[in-house]
PDB file of C-alpha atoms in Angstrom:
ATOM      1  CA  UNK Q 444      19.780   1.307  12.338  1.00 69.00           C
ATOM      2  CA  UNK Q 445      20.955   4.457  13.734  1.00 78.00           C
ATOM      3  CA  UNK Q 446      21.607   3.153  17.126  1.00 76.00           C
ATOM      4  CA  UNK Q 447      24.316   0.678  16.107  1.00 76.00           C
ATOM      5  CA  UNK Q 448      25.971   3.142  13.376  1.00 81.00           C
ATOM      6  CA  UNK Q 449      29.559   4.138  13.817  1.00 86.00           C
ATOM      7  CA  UNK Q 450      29.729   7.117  12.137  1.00 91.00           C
ATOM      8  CA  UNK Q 451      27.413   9.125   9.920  1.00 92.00           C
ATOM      9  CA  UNK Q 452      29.866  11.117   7.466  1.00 91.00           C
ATOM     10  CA  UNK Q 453      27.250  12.573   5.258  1.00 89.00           C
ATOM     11  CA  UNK Q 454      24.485  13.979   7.956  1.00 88.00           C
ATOM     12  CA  UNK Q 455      24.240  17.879   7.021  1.00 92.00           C
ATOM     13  CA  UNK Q 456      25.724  20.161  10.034  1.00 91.00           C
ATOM     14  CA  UNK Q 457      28.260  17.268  11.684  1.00 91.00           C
ATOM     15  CA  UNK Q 458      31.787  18.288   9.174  1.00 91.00           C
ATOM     16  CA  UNK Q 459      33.256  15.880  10.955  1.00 92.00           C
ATOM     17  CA  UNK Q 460      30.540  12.926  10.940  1.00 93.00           C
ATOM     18  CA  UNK Q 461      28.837  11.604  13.996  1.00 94.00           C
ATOM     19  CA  UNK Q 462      28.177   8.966  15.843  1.00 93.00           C
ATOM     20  CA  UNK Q 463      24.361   7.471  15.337  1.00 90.00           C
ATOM     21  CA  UNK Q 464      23.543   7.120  18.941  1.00 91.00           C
ATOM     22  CA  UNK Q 465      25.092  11.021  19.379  1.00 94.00           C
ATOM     23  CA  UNK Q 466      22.890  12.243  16.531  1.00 93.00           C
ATOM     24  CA  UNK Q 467      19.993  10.696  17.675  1.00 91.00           C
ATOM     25  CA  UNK Q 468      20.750  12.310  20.971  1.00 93.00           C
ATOM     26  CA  UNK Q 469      20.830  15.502  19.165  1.00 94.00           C
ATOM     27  CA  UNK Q 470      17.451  15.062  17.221  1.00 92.00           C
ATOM     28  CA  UNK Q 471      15.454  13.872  21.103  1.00 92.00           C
ATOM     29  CA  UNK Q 472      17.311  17.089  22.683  1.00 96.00           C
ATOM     30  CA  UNK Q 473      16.048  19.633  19.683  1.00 95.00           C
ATOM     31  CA  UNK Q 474      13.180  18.068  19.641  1.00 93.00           C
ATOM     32  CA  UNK Q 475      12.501  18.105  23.616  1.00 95.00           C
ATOM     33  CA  UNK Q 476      13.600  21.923  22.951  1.00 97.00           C
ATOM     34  CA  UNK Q 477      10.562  22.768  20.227  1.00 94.00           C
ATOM     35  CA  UNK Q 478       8.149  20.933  22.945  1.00 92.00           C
ATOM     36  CA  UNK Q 479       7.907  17.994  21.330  1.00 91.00           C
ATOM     37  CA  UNK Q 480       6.115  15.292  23.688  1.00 89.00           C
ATOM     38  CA  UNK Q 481       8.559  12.228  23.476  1.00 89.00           C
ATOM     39  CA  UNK Q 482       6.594   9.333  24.083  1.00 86.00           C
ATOM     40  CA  UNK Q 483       8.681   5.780  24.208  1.00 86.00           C
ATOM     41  CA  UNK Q 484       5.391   3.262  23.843  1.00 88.00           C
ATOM     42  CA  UNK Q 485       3.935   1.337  21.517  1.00 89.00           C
ATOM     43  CA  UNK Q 486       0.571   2.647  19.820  1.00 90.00           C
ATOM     44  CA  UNK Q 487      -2.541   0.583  19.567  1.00 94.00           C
ATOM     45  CA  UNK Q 488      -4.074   2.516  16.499  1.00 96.00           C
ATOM     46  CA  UNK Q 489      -3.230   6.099  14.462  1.00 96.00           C
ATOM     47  CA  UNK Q 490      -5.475   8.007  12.425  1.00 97.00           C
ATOM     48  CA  UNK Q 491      -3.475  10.557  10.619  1.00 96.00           C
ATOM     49  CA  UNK Q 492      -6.445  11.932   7.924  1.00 96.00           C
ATOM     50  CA  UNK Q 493      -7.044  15.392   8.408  1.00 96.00           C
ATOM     51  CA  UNK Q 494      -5.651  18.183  10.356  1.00 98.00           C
ATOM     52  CA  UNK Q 495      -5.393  16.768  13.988  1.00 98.00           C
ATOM     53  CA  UNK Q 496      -3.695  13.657  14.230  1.00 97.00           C
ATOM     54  CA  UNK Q 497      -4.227  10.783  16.882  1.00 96.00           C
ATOM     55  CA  UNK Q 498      -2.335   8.178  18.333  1.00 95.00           C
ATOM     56  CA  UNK Q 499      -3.827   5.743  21.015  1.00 96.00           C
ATOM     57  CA  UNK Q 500      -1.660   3.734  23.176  1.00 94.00           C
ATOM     58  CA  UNK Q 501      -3.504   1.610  26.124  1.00 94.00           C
ATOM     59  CA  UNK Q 502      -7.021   3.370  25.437  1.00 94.00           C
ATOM     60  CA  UNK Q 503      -5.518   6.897  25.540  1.00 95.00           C
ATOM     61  CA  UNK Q 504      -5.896   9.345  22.692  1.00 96.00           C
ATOM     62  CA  UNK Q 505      -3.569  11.826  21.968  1.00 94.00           C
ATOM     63  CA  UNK Q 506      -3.883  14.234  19.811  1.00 95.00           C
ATOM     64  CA  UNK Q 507      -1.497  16.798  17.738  1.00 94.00           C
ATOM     65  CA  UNK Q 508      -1.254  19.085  14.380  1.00 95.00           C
ATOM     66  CA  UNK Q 509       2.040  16.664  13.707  1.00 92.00           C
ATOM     67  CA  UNK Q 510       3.101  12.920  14.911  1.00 91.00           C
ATOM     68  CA  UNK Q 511       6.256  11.353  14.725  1.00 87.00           C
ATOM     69  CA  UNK Q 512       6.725   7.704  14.077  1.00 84.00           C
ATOM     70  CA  UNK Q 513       9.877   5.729  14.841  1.00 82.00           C
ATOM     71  CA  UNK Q 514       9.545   2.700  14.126  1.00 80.00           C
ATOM     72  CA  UNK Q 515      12.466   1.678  15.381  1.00 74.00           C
ATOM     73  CA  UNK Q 516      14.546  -1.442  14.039  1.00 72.00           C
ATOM     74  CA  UNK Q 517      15.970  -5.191  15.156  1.00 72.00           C
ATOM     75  CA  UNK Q 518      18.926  -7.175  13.248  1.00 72.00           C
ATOM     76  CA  UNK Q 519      17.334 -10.113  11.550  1.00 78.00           C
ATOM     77  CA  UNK Q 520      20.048 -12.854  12.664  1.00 81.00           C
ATOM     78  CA  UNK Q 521      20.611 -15.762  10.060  1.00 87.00           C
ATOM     79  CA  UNK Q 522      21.386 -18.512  12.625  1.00 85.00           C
ATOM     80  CA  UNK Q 523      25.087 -19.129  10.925  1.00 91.00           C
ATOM     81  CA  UNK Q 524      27.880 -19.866  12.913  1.00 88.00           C
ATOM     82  CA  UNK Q 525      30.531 -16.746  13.999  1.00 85.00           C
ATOM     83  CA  UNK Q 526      27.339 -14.320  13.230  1.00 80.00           C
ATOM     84  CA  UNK Q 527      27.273 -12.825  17.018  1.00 74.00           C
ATOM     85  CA  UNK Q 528      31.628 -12.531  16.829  1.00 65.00           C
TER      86      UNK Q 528
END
């Protein structure tokens, strides 16, 4: 997962690597700059057939030529011991 990555060494434009929480500051800044709509919420259903995409969250619809998903990600923890040190 990006958020809990040291350093990215290979990301194109970052010589001298970045941090995964910085870069994914960069991508939400770039796209906030574009107009992107940044929505942090979980959606209820997407239909992306056709030319307008939608994603409802809570009974809203929204709609857009292009959605992005982020699915995010957890650690799956084994349970052994010294796994949390």
């Amino acid at each position: 997962a990006l958020m809990t990555t040291t350093e990215v060494e290979n990301y194109p434009g970052f010589r001298n690597g970045i941090t995964g929480p910085e870069l994914m500051d960069e991508m939400r800044e770039q796209a906030l700059r574009f107009g992107a709509d940044l929505r942090m919420e979980d959606g209820d259903a997407v239909d992306l057939t056709g030319p307008v995409k939608s994603v409802t969250v809570d009974g809203e619809t929204f709609q857009a030529r292009s959605v992005i998903l982020a699915m995010g990600a957890a650690a799956r923890h084994l349970g052994v011991p010294g796994e949390d040190t």
